[in-house]
Short mmCIF file of C-alpha atoms in Angstrom, two decimals:
data_model
loop_
_atom_site.label_atom_id
_atom_site.label_comp_id
_atom_site.label_asym_id
_atom_site.label_seq_id
_atom_site.Cartn_x
_atom_site.Cartn_y
_atom_site.Cartn_z
CA UNK A 741 -30.01 7.03 18.72
CA UNK A 742 -27.30 9.11 16.98
CA UNK A 743 -27.41 8.96 13.49
CA UNK A 744 -25.04 11.82 12.61
CA UNK A 745 -21.39 10.88 11.71
CA UNK A 746 -18.48 13.39 11.89
CA UNK A 747 -16.02 12.99 8.87
CA UNK A 748 -14.33 16.14 7.73
CA UNK A 749 -11.54 17.69 9.25
CA UNK A 750 -11.03 21.01 7.31
CA UNK A 751 -7.51 21.70 8.20
CA UNK A 752 -5.93 18.16 7.83
CA UNK A 753 -7.55 17.81 4.30
CA UNK A 754 -6.85 21.25 3.22
CA UNK A 755 -3.23 20.44 4.19
CA UNK A 756 -2.75 16.93 2.96
CA UNK A 757 -4.35 18.02 -0.37
CA UNK A 758 -2.84 20.91 -0.78
CA UNK A 759 0.36 19.32 -0.21
CA UNK A 760 -0.35 17.03 -2.80
CA UNK A 761 -1.18 18.83 -5.88
CA UNK A 762 2.18 20.49 -5.23
CA UNK A 763 4.58 17.96 -4.61
CA UNK A 764 2.79 15.15 -6.97
CA UNK A 765 3.58 17.01 -10.27
CA UNK A 766 6.97 17.94 -9.18
CA UNK A 767 7.68 14.27 -8.51
CA UNK A 768 6.19 13.07 -11.62
CA UNK A 769 8.00 15.77 -13.95
CA UNK A 770 11.26 14.90 -11.97
CA UNK A 771 11.18 11.53 -12.47
CA UNK A 772 10.69 12.03 -16.24
CA UNK A 773 13.08 14.38 -17.02
CA UNK A 774 15.48 15.31 -14.44
CA UNK A 775 18.13 12.27 -13.35
CA UNK A 776 20.65 10.69 -16.25
CA UNK A 777 19.02 7.76 -18.38
CA UNK A 778 20.49 4.53 -17.43
CA UNK A 779 22.13 3.22 -20.72
CA UNK A 780 21.42 -0.42 -20.14
CA UNK A 781 18.15 0.31 -18.87
CA UNK A 782 17.03 2.80 -21.41
CA UNK A 783 14.17 5.33 -20.43
CA UNK A 784 12.06 2.59 -18.73
CA UNK A 785 14.22 2.88 -15.77
CA UNK A 786 12.50 6.11 -14.62
CA UNK A 787 9.66 3.95 -13.98
CA UNK A 788 12.07 2.88 -10.77
CA UNK A 789 11.08 6.09 -8.85
CA UNK A 790 7.44 5.14 -9.22
CA UNK A 791 7.87 1.61 -8.37
CA UNK A 792 9.83 1.65 -5.30
CA UNK A 793 7.93 4.53 -3.79
CA UNK A 794 4.60 2.89 -4.59
CA UNK A 795 6.22 -1.16 -2.94
CA UNK A 796 7.19 0.69 0.20
CA UNK A 797 3.90 1.46 0.79
CA UNK A 798 2.43 -1.81 -0.42
CA UNK A 799 4.39 -3.70 2.32
CA UNK A 800 4.43 -1.82 5.35
CA UNK A 801 0.11 -0.82 4.35
CA UNK A 802 -0.48 -4.71 5.47
CA UNK A 803 1.25 -3.80 9.11
CA UNK A 804 -1.05 -0.99 10.05
CA UNK A 805 -4.02 -2.94 8.96
CA UNK A 806 -2.87 -5.83 11.21
CA UNK A 807 -2.26 -3.26 14.08
CA UNK A 808 -6.25 -2.21 13.75
CA UNK A 809 -7.35 -5.87 13.44
CA UNK A 810 -5.25 -6.56 16.54
CA UNK A 811 -7.04 -4.21 18.11
CA UNK A 812 -10.32 -4.65 16.91
CA UNK A 813 -9.79 -8.17 18.89
CA UNK A 814 -8.54 -6.58 21.97
CA UNK A 815 -11.39 -4.19 22.09
CA UNK A 816 -14.34 -5.42 19.70
CA UNK A 817 -14.51 -1.59 18.55
CA UNK A 818 -16.36 -1.77 15.22
CA UNK A 819 -14.28 1.25 13.95
CA UNK A 820 -10.93 -0.39 14.38
CA UNK A 821 -12.22 -3.21 11.87
CA UNK A 822 -13.35 -0.40 9.31
CA UNK A 823 -9.87 1.08 9.75
CA UNK A 824 -8.10 -2.52 8.98
CA UNK A 825 -10.50 -2.96 6.24
CA UNK A 826 -9.60 0.58 4.74
CA UNK A 827 -6.14 0.12 5.13
CA UNK A 828 -6.17 -3.61 3.26
CA UNK A 829 -7.89 -1.90 0.35
CA UNK A 830 -5.02 0.68 -0.33
CA UNK A 831 -2.33 -2.56 0.64
CA UNK A 832 -3.94 -4.21 -2.62
CA UNK A 833 -4.26 -0.99 -4.73
CA UNK A 834 -0.04 -0.59 -4.41
CA UNK A 835 0.46 -3.74 -4.33
CA UNK A 836 -1.52 -4.16 -8.29
CA UNK A 837 0.46 -1.27 -9.11
CA UNK A 838 3.50 -2.85 -8.16
CA UNK A 839 3.12 -5.76 -9.78
CA UNK A 840 1.98 -4.04 -13.31
CA UNK A 841 5.24 -1.76 -12.76
CA UNK A 842 7.59 -4.22 -11.84
CA UNK A 843 7.83 -6.03 -15.06
CA UNK A 844 8.28 -3.00 -17.09
CA UNK A 845 11.44 -1.89 -14.86
CA UNK A 846 12.41 -5.86 -15.27
CA UNK A 847 12.03 -5.98 -18.87
CA UNK A 848 14.82 -3.69 -19.59
CA UNK A 849 16.52 -4.36 -16.71
CA UNK A 850 17.02 -8.08 -17.35
CA UNK A 851 15.65 -8.80 -20.09
CA UNK A 852 12.67 -10.56 -19.08
CA UNK A 853 9.10 -8.87 -17.27
CA UNK A 854 9.20 -12.16 -14.74
CA UNK A 855 12.22 -13.98 -12.77
CA UNK A 856 10.67 -16.91 -11.88
CA UNK A 857 13.62 -17.43 -9.52
CA UNK A 858 13.67 -14.76 -7.90
CA UNK A 859 12.91 -14.85 -4.43
CA UNK A 860 11.35 -11.10 -3.82
CA UNK A 861 9.09 -11.67 -6.91
CA UNK A 862 7.37 -14.48 -5.39
CA UNK A 863 6.81 -13.59 -1.88
CA UNK A 864 5.30 -10.54 -3.37
CA UNK A 865 3.10 -12.33 -5.60
CA UNK A 866 1.99 -14.09 -2.79
CA UNK A 867 1.17 -11.36 -0.60
CA UNK A 868 -0.80 -10.11 -3.41
CA UNK A 869 -2.91 -13.72 -3.22
CA UNK A 870 -3.28 -13.37 0.64
CA UNK A 871 -4.53 -9.68 0.46
CA UNK A 872 -6.93 -10.88 -2.65
CA UNK A 873 -8.01 -14.26 0.12
CA UNK A 874 -8.86 -11.64 2.88
CA UNK A 875 -11.32 -9.87 0.75
CA UNK A 876 -12.65 -12.99 -0.90
CA UNK A 877 -13.42 -14.47 2.85
CA UNK A 878 -14.56 -11.76 4.27
CA UNK A 879 -17.17 -11.05 1.33
CA UNK A 880 -18.59 -14.93 2.01
CA UNK A 881 -18.84 -13.91 5.86
CA UNK A 882 -22.72 -12.37 6.52
CA UNK A 883 -22.05 -11.73 9.96
CA UNK A 884 -21.29 -8.84 10.94
CA UNK A 885 -19.01 -9.98 14.48
CA UNK A 886 -17.73 -12.81 12.62
CA UNK A 887 -16.48 -10.86 9.71
CA UNK A 888 -14.49 -8.43 11.42
CA UNK A 889 -13.05 -11.19 13.73
CA UNK A 890 -11.88 -13.41 10.89
CA UNK A 891 -10.65 -10.21 9.09
CA UNK A 892 -8.83 -9.13 11.80
CA UNK A 893 -6.96 -12.42 11.84
CA UNK A 894 -6.24 -12.59 8.01
CA UNK A 895 -4.38 -9.21 8.14
CA UNK A 896 -1.88 -10.61 10.34
CA UNK A 897 -1.50 -13.12 8.09
CA UNK A 898 -0.88 -10.64 5.07
CA UNK A 899 1.54 -8.60 7.44
CA UNK A 900 3.49 -11.64 8.03
CA UNK A 901 3.74 -12.25 4.25
CA UNK A 902 4.54 -8.51 3.87
CA UNK A 903 7.46 -8.76 6.47
CA UNK A 904 8.39 -11.89 4.23
CA UNK A 905 8.75 -10.18 0.91
CA UNK A 906 10.25 -7.48 3.15
CA UNK A 907 12.83 -9.83 4.09
CA UNK A 908 13.12 -12.02 0.93
CA UNK A 909 16.83 -9.70 -0.44
CA UNK A 910 17.91 -9.63 2.94
CA UNK A 911 17.15 -12.53 4.80
CA UNK A 912 18.38 -15.17 2.35
CA UNK A 913 20.44 -16.11 -0.43
CA UNK A 914 18.37 -14.69 -3.68
CA UNK A 915 19.29 -16.45 -6.83
CA UNK A 916 17.39 -14.02 -8.78
CA UNK A 917 18.06 -10.84 -10.64
CA UNK A 918 16.26 -8.73 -7.92
CA UNK A 919 18.62 -5.64 -6.35
CA UNK A 920 19.70 -5.15 -2.93
CA UNK A 921 17.63 -2.59 -0.66
CA UNK A 922 18.13 0.45 -2.13
CA UNK A 923 18.83 2.19 1.69
CA UNK A 924 21.70 -0.53 1.26
CA UNK A 925 23.31 1.03 -1.80
CA UNK A 926 25.87 4.06 -1.94
CA UNK A 927 25.93 4.28 -5.78
CA UNK A 928 23.07 6.46 -6.54
CA UNK A 929 23.95 9.73 -8.41
CA UNK A 930 22.93 12.97 -6.51
CA UNK A 931 19.99 13.91 -9.01
CA UNK A 932 18.52 9.78 -8.88
CA UNK A 933 18.92 10.39 -4.99
CA UNK A 934 17.24 13.77 -4.59
CA UNK A 935 14.11 12.15 -7.48
CA UNK A 936 13.73 9.18 -5.40
CA UNK A 937 13.33 10.87 -2.08
CA UNK A 938 10.78 13.60 -3.49
CA UNK A 939 8.85 10.47 -5.31
CA UNK A 940 8.57 8.65 -1.74
CA UNK A 941 7.16 11.68 0.14
CA UNK A 942 4.72 12.21 -3.13
CA UNK A 943 3.60 8.58 -2.97
CA UNK A 944 3.34 8.84 1.14
CA UNK A 945 1.24 12.12 0.80
CA UNK A 946 -0.97 10.13 -1.98
CA UNK A 947 -1.43 7.03 0.21
CA UNK A 948 -2.52 9.34 3.49
CA UNK A 949 -5.04 11.18 1.09
CA UNK A 950 -6.64 7.91 -0.30
CA UNK A 951 -6.45 6.47 2.97
CA UNK A 952 -8.77 9.34 4.19
CA UNK A 953 -10.97 9.06 1.41
CA UNK A 954 -11.28 5.21 1.60
CA UNK A 955 -11.88 5.19 5.11
CA UNK A 956 -14.68 8.15 5.17
CA UNK A 957 -16.17 6.03 2.45
CA UNK A 958 -16.24 2.92 4.43
CA UNK A 959 -16.81 4.71 7.88
CA UNK A 960 -20.17 5.74 6.37
CA UNK A 961 -21.14 2.53 4.69
CA UNK A 962 -20.93 1.00 8.21
CA UNK A 963 -23.07 3.66 9.70
CA UNK A 964 -25.42 3.25 7.56
CA UNK A 965 -25.58 -0.80 8.20
CA UNK A 966 -25.75 -0.05 11.54
CA UNK A 967 -28.68 2.15 11.35
CA UNK A 968 -30.58 -0.62 9.24
CA UNK A 969 -30.05 -3.09 11.53
CA UNK A 970 -31.35 -0.73 14.32
CA UNK A 971 -34.09 -0.10 12.02
CA UNK A 972 -35.52 -3.50 11.58
#
């Protein structure tokens, strides 16, 4: 029985960690000091560069999780379930960051931390609830095969909720205060636009680094469970 596992890739790791160490501090400093302040919102508008970048990851990470889940359903390879599980963890982490940063920006922009009439906010809240439900159901199932199968279907549900959240300001008339798509606006000044895209790049690199760390940890845990079952 092979009880070894290779989880280290020196070139990939050094590249990602090096990029993160360089670009992440630059992105944070730029967002704090470089763009001009929006007078109506004050300094709190600078959280926009963090909030939107994190929200992008939070919205498409469930799509990757569901893709891995579908591959598990097709191939029944436990590694696909581990990939889906790790990606769902990141989805939840980034979604919670969005829920914390959003009200700070909203209060300065709208005068209220939460607008109950806003379609994007309500759909994002549903996304977070669905992600929490994923982990609750997964923790309640003891059989490994059933756990992986049910989790795969739940990951697809989370991806559909993420799609609904993405389309909330595009497909329906939104009575709330949430602005439209950032890509659909041409009004950002050059300093804001440069800072925004650098932050997008930085948080995507952070996302990749965190995914590698979480996936490797989950892969080791899965291997440990497998070894214990074979020894019993």
